[in-house]
Short mmCIF file of C-alpha atoms in Angstrom, two decimals:
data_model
loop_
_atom_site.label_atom_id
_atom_site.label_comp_id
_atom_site.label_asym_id
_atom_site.label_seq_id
_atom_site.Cartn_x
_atom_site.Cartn_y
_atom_site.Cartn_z
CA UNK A 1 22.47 -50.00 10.91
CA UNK A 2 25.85 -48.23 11.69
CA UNK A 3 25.80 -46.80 8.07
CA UNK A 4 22.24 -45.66 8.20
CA UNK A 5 22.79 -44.23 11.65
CA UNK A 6 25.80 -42.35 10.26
CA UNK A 7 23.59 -41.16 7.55
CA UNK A 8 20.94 -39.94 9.80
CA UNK A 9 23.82 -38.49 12.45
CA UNK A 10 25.27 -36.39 8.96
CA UNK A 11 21.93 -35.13 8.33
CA UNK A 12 20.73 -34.22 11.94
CA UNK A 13 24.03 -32.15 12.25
CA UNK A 14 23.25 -30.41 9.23
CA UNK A 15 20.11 -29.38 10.36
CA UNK A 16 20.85 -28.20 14.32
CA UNK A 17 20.88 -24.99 15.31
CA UNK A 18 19.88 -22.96 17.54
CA UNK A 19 16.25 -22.39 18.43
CA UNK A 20 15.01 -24.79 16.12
CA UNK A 21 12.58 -27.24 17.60
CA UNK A 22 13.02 -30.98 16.70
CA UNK A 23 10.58 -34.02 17.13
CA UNK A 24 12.71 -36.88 19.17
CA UNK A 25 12.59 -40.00 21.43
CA UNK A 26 13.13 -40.44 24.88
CA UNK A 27 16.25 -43.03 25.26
CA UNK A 28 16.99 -42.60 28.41
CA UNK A 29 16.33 -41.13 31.85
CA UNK A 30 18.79 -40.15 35.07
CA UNK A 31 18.75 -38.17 38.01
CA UNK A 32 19.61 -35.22 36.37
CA UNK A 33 17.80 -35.54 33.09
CA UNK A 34 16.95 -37.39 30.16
CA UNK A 35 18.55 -38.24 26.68
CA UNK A 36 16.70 -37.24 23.42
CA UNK A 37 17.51 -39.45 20.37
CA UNK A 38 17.34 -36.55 17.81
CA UNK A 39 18.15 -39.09 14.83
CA UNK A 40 21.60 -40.70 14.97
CA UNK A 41 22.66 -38.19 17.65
CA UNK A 42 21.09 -38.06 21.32
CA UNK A 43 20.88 -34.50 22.95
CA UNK A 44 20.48 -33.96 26.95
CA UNK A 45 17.39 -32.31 28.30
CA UNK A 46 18.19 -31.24 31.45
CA UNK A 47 15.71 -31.39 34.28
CA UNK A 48 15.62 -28.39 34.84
CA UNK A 49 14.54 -27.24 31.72
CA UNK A 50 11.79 -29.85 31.66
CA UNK A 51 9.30 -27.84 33.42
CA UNK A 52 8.30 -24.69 34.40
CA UNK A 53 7.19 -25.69 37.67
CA UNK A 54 9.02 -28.24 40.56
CA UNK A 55 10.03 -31.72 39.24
CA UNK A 56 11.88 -34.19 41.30
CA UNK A 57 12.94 -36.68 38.83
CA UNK A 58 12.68 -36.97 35.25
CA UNK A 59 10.38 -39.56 35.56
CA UNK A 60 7.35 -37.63 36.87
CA UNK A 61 7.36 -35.90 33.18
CA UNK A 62 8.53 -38.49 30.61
CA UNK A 63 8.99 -42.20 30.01
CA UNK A 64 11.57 -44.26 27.83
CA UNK A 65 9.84 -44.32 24.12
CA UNK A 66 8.15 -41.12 24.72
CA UNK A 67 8.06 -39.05 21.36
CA UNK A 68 8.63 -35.08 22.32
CA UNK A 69 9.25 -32.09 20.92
CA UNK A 70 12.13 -30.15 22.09
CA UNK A 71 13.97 -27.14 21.46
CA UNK A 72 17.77 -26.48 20.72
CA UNK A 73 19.14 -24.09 23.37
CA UNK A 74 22.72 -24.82 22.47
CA UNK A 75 24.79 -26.90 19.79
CA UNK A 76 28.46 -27.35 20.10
CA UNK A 77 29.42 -28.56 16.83
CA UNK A 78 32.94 -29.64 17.20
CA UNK A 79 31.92 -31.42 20.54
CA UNK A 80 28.90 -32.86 18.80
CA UNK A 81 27.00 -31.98 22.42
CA UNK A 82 23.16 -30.42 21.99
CA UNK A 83 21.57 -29.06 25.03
CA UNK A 84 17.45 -29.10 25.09
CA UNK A 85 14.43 -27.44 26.12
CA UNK A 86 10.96 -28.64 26.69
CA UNK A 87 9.65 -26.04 28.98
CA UNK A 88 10.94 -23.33 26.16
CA UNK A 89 8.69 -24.43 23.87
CA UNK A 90 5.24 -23.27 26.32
CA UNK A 91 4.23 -19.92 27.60
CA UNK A 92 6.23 -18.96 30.67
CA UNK A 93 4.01 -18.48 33.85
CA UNK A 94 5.85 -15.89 34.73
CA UNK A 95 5.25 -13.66 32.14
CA UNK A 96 1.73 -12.43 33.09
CA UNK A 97 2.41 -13.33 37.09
CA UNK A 98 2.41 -9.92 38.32
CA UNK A 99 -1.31 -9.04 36.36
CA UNK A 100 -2.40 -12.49 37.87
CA UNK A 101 -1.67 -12.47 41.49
CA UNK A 102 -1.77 -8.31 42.35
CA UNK A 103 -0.53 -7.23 45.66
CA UNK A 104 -3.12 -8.18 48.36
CA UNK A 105 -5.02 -10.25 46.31
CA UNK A 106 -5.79 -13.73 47.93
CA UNK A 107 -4.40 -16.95 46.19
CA UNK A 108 -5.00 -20.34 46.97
CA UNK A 109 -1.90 -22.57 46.71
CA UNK A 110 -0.07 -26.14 47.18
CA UNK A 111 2.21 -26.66 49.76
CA UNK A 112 5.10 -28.56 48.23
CA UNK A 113 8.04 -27.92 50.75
CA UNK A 114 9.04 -26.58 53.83
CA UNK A 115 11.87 -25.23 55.18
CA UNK A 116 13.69 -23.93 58.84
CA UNK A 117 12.19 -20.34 57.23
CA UNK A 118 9.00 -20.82 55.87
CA UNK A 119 7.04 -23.20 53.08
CA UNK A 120 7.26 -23.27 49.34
CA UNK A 121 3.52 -22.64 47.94
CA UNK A 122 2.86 -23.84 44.23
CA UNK A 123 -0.10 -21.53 43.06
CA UNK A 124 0.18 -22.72 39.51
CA UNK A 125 2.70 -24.84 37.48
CA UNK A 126 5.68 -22.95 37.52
CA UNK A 127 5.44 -20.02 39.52
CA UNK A 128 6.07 -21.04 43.73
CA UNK A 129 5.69 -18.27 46.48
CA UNK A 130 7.23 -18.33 49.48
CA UNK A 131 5.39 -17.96 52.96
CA UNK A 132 8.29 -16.97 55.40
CA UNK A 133 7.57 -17.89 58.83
CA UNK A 134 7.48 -14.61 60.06
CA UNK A 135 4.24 -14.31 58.27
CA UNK A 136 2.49 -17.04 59.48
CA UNK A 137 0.56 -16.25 62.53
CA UNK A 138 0.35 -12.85 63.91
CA UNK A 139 0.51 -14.10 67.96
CA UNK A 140 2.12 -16.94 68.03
CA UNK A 141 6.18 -17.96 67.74
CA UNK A 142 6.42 -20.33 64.80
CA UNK A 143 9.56 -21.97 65.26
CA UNK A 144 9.20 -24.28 62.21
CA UNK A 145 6.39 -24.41 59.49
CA UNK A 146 5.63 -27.99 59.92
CA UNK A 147 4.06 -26.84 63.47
CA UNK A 148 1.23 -25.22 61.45
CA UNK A 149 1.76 -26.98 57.89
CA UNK A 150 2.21 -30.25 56.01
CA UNK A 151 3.24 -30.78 52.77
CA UNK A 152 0.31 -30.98 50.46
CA UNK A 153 -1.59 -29.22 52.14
CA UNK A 154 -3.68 -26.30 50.39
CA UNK A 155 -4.06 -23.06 52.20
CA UNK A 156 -5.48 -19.82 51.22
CA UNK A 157 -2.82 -16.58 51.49
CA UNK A 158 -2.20 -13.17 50.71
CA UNK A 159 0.41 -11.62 47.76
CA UNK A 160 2.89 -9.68 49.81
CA UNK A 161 5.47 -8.75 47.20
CA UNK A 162 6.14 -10.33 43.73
CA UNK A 163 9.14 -9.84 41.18
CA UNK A 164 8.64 -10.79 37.61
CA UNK A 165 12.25 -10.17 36.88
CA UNK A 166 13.68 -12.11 39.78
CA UNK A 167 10.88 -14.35 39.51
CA UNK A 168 10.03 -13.78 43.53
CA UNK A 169 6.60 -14.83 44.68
CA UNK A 170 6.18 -13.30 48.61
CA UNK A 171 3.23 -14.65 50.11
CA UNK A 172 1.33 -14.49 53.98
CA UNK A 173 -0.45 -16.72 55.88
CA UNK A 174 -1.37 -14.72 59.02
CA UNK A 175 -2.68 -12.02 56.57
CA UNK A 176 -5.55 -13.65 55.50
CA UNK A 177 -6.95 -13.17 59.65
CA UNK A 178 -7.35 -9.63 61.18
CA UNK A 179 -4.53 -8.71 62.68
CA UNK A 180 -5.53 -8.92 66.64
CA UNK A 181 -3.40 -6.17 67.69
CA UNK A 182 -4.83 -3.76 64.92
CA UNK A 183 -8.40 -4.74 67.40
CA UNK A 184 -6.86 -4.54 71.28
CA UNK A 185 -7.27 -0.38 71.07
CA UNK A 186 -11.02 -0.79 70.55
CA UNK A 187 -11.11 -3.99 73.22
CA UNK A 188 -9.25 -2.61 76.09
CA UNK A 189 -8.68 1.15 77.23
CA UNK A 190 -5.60 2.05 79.56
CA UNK A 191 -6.90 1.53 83.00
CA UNK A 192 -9.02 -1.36 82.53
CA UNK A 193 -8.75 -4.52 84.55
CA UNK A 194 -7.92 -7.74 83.07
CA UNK A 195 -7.19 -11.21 84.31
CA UNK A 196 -4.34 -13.49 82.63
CA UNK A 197 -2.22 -16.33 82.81
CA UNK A 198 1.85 -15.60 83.39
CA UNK A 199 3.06 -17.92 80.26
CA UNK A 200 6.68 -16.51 80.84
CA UNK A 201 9.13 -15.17 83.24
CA UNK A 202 12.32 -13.04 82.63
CA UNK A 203 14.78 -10.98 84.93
CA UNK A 204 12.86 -8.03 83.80
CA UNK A 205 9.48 -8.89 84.08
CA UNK A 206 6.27 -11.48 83.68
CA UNK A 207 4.59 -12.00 80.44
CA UNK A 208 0.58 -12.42 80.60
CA UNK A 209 -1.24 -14.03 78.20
CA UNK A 210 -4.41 -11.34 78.08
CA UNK A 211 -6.27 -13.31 75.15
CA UNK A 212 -5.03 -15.95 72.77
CA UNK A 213 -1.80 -14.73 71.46
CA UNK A 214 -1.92 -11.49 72.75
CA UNK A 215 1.05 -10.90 75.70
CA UNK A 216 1.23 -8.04 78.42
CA UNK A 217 4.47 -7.85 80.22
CA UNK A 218 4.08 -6.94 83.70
CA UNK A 219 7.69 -5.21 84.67
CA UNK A 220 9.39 -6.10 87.47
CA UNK A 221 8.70 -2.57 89.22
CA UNK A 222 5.17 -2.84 88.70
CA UNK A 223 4.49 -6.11 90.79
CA UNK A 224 5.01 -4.00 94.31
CA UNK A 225 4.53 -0.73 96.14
CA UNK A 226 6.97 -1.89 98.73
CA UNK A 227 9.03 -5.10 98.50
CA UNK A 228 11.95 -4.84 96.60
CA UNK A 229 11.88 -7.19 94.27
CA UNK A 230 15.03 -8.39 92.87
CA UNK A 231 13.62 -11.38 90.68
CA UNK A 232 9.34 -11.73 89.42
CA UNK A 233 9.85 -15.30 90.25
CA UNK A 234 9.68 -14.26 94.41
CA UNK A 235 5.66 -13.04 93.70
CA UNK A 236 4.95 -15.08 90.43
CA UNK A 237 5.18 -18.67 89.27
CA UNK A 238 4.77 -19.66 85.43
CA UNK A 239 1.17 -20.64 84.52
CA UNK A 240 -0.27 -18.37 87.87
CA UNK A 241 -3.58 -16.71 87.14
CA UNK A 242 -3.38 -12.92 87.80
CA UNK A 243 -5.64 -10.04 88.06
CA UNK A 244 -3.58 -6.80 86.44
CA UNK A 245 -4.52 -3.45 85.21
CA UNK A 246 -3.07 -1.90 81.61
CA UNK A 247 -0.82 0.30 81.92
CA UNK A 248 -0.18 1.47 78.41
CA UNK A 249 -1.18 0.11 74.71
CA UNK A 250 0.84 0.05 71.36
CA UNK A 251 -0.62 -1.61 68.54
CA UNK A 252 2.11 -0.46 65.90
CA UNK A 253 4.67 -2.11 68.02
CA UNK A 254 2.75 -4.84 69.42
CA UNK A 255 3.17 -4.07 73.01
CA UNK A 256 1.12 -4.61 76.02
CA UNK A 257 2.26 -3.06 79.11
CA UNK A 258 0.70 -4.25 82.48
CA UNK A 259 0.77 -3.47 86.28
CA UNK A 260 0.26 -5.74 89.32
CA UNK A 261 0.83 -3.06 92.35
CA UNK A 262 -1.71 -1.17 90.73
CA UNK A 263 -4.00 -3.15 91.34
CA UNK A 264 -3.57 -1.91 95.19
CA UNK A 265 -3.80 1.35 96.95
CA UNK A 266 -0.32 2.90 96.79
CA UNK A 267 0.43 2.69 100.27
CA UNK A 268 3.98 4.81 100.23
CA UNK A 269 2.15 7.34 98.60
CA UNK A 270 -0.77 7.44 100.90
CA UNK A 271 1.69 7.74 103.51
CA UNK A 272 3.28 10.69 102.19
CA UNK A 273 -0.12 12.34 102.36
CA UNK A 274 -0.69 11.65 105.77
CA UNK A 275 2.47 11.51 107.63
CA UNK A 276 3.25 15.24 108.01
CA UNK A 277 5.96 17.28 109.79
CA UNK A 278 5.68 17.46 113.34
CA UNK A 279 4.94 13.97 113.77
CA UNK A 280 6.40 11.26 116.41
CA UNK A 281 6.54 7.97 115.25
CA UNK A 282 8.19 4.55 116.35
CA UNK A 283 10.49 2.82 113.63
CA UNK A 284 12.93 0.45 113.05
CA UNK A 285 16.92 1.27 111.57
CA UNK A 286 17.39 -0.79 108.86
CA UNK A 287 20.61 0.30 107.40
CA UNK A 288 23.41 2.44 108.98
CA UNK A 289 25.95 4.45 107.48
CA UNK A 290 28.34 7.05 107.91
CA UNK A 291 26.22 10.12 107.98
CA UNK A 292 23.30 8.54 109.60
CA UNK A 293 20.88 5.94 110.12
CA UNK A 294 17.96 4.39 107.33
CA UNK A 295 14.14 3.99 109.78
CA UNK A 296 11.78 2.01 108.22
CA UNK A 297 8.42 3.72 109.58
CA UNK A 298 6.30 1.39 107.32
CA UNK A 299 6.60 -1.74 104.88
CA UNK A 300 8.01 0.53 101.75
CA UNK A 301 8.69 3.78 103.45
CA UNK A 302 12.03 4.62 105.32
CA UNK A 303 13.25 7.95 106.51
CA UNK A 304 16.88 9.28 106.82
CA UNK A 305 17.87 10.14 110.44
CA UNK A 306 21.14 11.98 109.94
CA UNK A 307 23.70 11.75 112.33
CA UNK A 308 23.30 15.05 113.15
CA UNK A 309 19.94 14.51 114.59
CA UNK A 310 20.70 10.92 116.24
CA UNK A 311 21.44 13.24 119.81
CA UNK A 312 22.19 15.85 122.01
CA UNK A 313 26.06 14.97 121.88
CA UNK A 314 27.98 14.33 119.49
CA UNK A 315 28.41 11.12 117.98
CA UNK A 316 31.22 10.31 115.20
CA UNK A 317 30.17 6.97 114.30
CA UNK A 318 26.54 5.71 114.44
CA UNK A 319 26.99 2.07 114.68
CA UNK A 320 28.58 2.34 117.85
CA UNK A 321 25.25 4.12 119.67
CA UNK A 322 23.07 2.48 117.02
CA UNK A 323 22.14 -0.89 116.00
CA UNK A 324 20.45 -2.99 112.89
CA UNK A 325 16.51 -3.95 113.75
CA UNK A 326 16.22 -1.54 116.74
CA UNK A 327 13.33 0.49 117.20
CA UNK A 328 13.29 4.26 117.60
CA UNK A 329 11.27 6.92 118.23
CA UNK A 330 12.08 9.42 115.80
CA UNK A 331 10.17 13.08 114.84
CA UNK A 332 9.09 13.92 111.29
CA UNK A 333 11.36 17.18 110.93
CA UNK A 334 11.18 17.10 106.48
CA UNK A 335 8.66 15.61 103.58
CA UNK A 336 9.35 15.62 99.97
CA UNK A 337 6.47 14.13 97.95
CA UNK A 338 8.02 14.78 94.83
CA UNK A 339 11.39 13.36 95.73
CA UNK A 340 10.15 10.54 98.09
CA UNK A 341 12.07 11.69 101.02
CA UNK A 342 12.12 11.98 105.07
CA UNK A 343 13.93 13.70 107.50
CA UNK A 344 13.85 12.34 110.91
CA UNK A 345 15.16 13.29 113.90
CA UNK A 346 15.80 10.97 116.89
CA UNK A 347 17.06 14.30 119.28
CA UNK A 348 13.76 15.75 118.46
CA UNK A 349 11.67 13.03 119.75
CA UNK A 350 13.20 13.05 123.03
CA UNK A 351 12.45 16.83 123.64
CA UNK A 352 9.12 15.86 122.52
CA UNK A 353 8.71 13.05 125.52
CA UNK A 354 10.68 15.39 127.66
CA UNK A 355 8.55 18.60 127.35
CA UNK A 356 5.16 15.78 127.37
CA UNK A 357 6.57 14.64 130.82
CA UNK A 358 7.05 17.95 132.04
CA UNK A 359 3.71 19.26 130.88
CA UNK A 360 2.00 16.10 132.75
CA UNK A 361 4.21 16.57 135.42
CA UNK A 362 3.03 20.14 136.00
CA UNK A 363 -0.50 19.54 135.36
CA UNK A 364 -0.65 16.79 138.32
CA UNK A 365 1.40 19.25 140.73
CA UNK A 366 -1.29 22.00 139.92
CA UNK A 367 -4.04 20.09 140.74
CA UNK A 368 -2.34 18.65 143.77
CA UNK A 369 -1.55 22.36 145.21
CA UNK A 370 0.35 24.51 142.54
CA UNK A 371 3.49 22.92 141.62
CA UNK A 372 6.09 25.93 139.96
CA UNK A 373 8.86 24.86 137.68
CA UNK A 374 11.07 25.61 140.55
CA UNK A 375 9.47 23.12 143.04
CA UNK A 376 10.53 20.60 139.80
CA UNK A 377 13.67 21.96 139.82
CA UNK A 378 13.80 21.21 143.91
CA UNK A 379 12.79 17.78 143.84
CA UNK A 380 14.68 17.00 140.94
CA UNK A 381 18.35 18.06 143.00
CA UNK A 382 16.59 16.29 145.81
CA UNK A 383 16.36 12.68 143.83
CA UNK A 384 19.62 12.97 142.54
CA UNK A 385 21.52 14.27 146.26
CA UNK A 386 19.52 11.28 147.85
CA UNK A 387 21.05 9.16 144.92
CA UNK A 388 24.44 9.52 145.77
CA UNK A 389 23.77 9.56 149.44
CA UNK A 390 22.96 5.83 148.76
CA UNK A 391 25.72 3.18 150.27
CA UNK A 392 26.88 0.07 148.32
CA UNK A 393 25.68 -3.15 149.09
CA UNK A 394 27.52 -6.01 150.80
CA UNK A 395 28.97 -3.27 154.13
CA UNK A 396 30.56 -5.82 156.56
CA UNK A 397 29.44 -3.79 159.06
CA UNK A 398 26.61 -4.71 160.26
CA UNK A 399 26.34 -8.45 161.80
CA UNK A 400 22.97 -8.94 159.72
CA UNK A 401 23.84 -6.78 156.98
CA UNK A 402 22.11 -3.65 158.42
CA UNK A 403 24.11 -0.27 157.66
CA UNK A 404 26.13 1.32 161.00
CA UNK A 405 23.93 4.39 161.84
CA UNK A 406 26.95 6.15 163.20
CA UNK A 407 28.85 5.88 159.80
CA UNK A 408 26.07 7.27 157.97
CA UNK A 409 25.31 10.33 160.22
CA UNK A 410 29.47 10.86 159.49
CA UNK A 411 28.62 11.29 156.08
CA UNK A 412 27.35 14.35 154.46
#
């Protein structure tokens, strides 16, 4: 046996080369590959180079005692090591890939792995195209292909991009659906009213679910006319049902934008309209500062009272005539629409009641007999003079605490 294997070892040798195909036996099988008893000399086919397409072990191709044909890929003589082909030896799938499976044409495939970024797709022995997970579903987040697919699965997609050279298969999922934001233009026009579901909240904003998969974000200056808002979550709670109108639509960037206040008159703005200058109202300071004092006049709309215009005298610092929550009466002395400012005046107000008093003052007097501003003059010296002519209280005096006529006629 030794001297005929030696024989048949001497005349194998002689005959190997490269890219000559030989007719062997399968003697054994690993992990990695099998061993090819080429006739007194064995020879490795790799698994790799078993198959075109995906093979896991050896074993799902070939069997110890198989007969094959195989092709030399390299001989190293002096090492006496041959390295085989079996895929070699049929047409590559490759070859013709890009005349097979055209850009946009539709392809219906095997699932036969997934990974964090997207599944493998086997479309035919050999060639596997990859569905990232970007392109699975035009809406939705896909954090993981096994939340849409399983492996073996089959699933219609879309060629995306393919590579002959590199031997790159790009394939989509979502692609064989309309896209849904390529359809909101037609669906919705800017200014229409639409009811949602608030799926997510951030420091910016709220995200509505308008339709499956499609999101509107509702930012955080268009939930209110007047609050200040520092956070959505003090006017919306996660999974809250909403009524909002569309502000804006992009379809090439996929964005929805929404508004909440709008959904209300603009109240601040209305006021602008109405309040003009002239006007006495009644407030309430809500901030103070150096140069003057902040009235709110209505929920959203404050006016500036500047300390020029707090009074008649002087005053150097306003929190010291002036406090937090107190109510005023202040004129309107400014408007600016554009700019969204007031200009009150608290001085102003009181010549306002002042002149009002004296006008009703008058008008009574007249009626009476013919009051003149004089005779107001008169009995205004006359209050005051019979003011001071008043004594203090508690005069020991008098035995029942009566004031001592002759001590009063002493006085002037």
């Amino acid at each position: 046996l030794e001297e005929e294997n030696a024989e048949k070892k001497e005349k194998t040798l002689k005959d190997l080369e490269e890219g000559k195909v030989f007719r062997g036996v399968v003697k054994n099988l690993t992990d990695y590959g099998a061993f090819i008893d080429l006739g007194g000399i064995d020879g490795l086919l790799h698994i790799t180079d078993m198959s075109w397409g995906r093979i896991n072990h050896p074993s799902e191709k070939f069997q110890i005692g198989d007969e094959v044909d195989v092709i030399v890929l390299k001989f190293d003589a002096e090492r006496e090591r041959v390295s085989l082909g079996f895929k070699q030896l049929q047409e590559d799938p490759w070859e013709f890939a890009a005349h097979k499976y055209p850009v946009d044409s539709r392809i219906r495939g095997k699932v036969v792995s997934l990974t964090d970024y997207g599944a493998f797709i086997e479309v035919e022995e050999g060639i596997e195209g990859l569905i990232h997970v970007s392109e699975m579903s035009w809406t939705k987040r896909v954090k993981h292909p096994s939340k849409l697919l399983s492996v073996g699965d089959w699933v219609e997609c879309v060629t995306l991009e393919i590579d002959e050279e590199a031997r790159r298969l790009s394939l989509g999922l979502k692609q064989t659906e309309p896209n849904p934001w390529d359809l909101i233009g037609s669906k919705y026009r800017v200014g229409d009213q639409i009811k949602g579901t608030v799926r997510n909240i951030t420091d910016f904003g709220a995200f509505v679910e308008v339709e499956d998969g499609i999101d509107g974000l509702v930012h955080i200056s268009d939930l209110s006319w007047t609050k200040r808002i520092k956070h959505p979550s003090e006017m919306l709670n996660k999974g809250d049902e909403v009524e909002a109108v569309i502000l804006k639509i992009d379809s090439e960037n996929q964005r929805l934008s929404l508004g909440i206040k709008q959904m209300q008159s603009n109240e601040p703005e209305d006021y602008f309209r109405e309040e003009m200058v002239g006007n006495v109202l009644t407030g309430k300071i809500v901030r103070l500062t150096d140069f003057g004092a902040f009235v709110q006049l209505t929920e959203g709309v404050e006016g500036l009272v500047h300390v020029s215009e707090m009074a008649k005298e002087r005053i150097e610092r306003p929190e010291d005539a002036f406090s937090i929550d107190q109510e005023v009466r202040v004129k309107v002395i400014k408007v600016d629409p554009v700019e969204r400012k007031i200009g009150l005046s608290i001085k102003a107000a009181l010549d306002e009641i002042d002149t009002a008093s004296l006008r009703s003052f008058q008008d009574t007097q007249n009626s009476d007999g013919g009051a003149t501003l004089g005779d107001l003059m008169s009995a205004a010296v006359l209050r005051r003079e019979n003011a001071d002519d008043e004594l203090p209280s508690g005069d020991d005096s008098g035995t029942d605490g009566d004031v001592d006529t002759d001590d009063a006629a002493d006085k002037p």
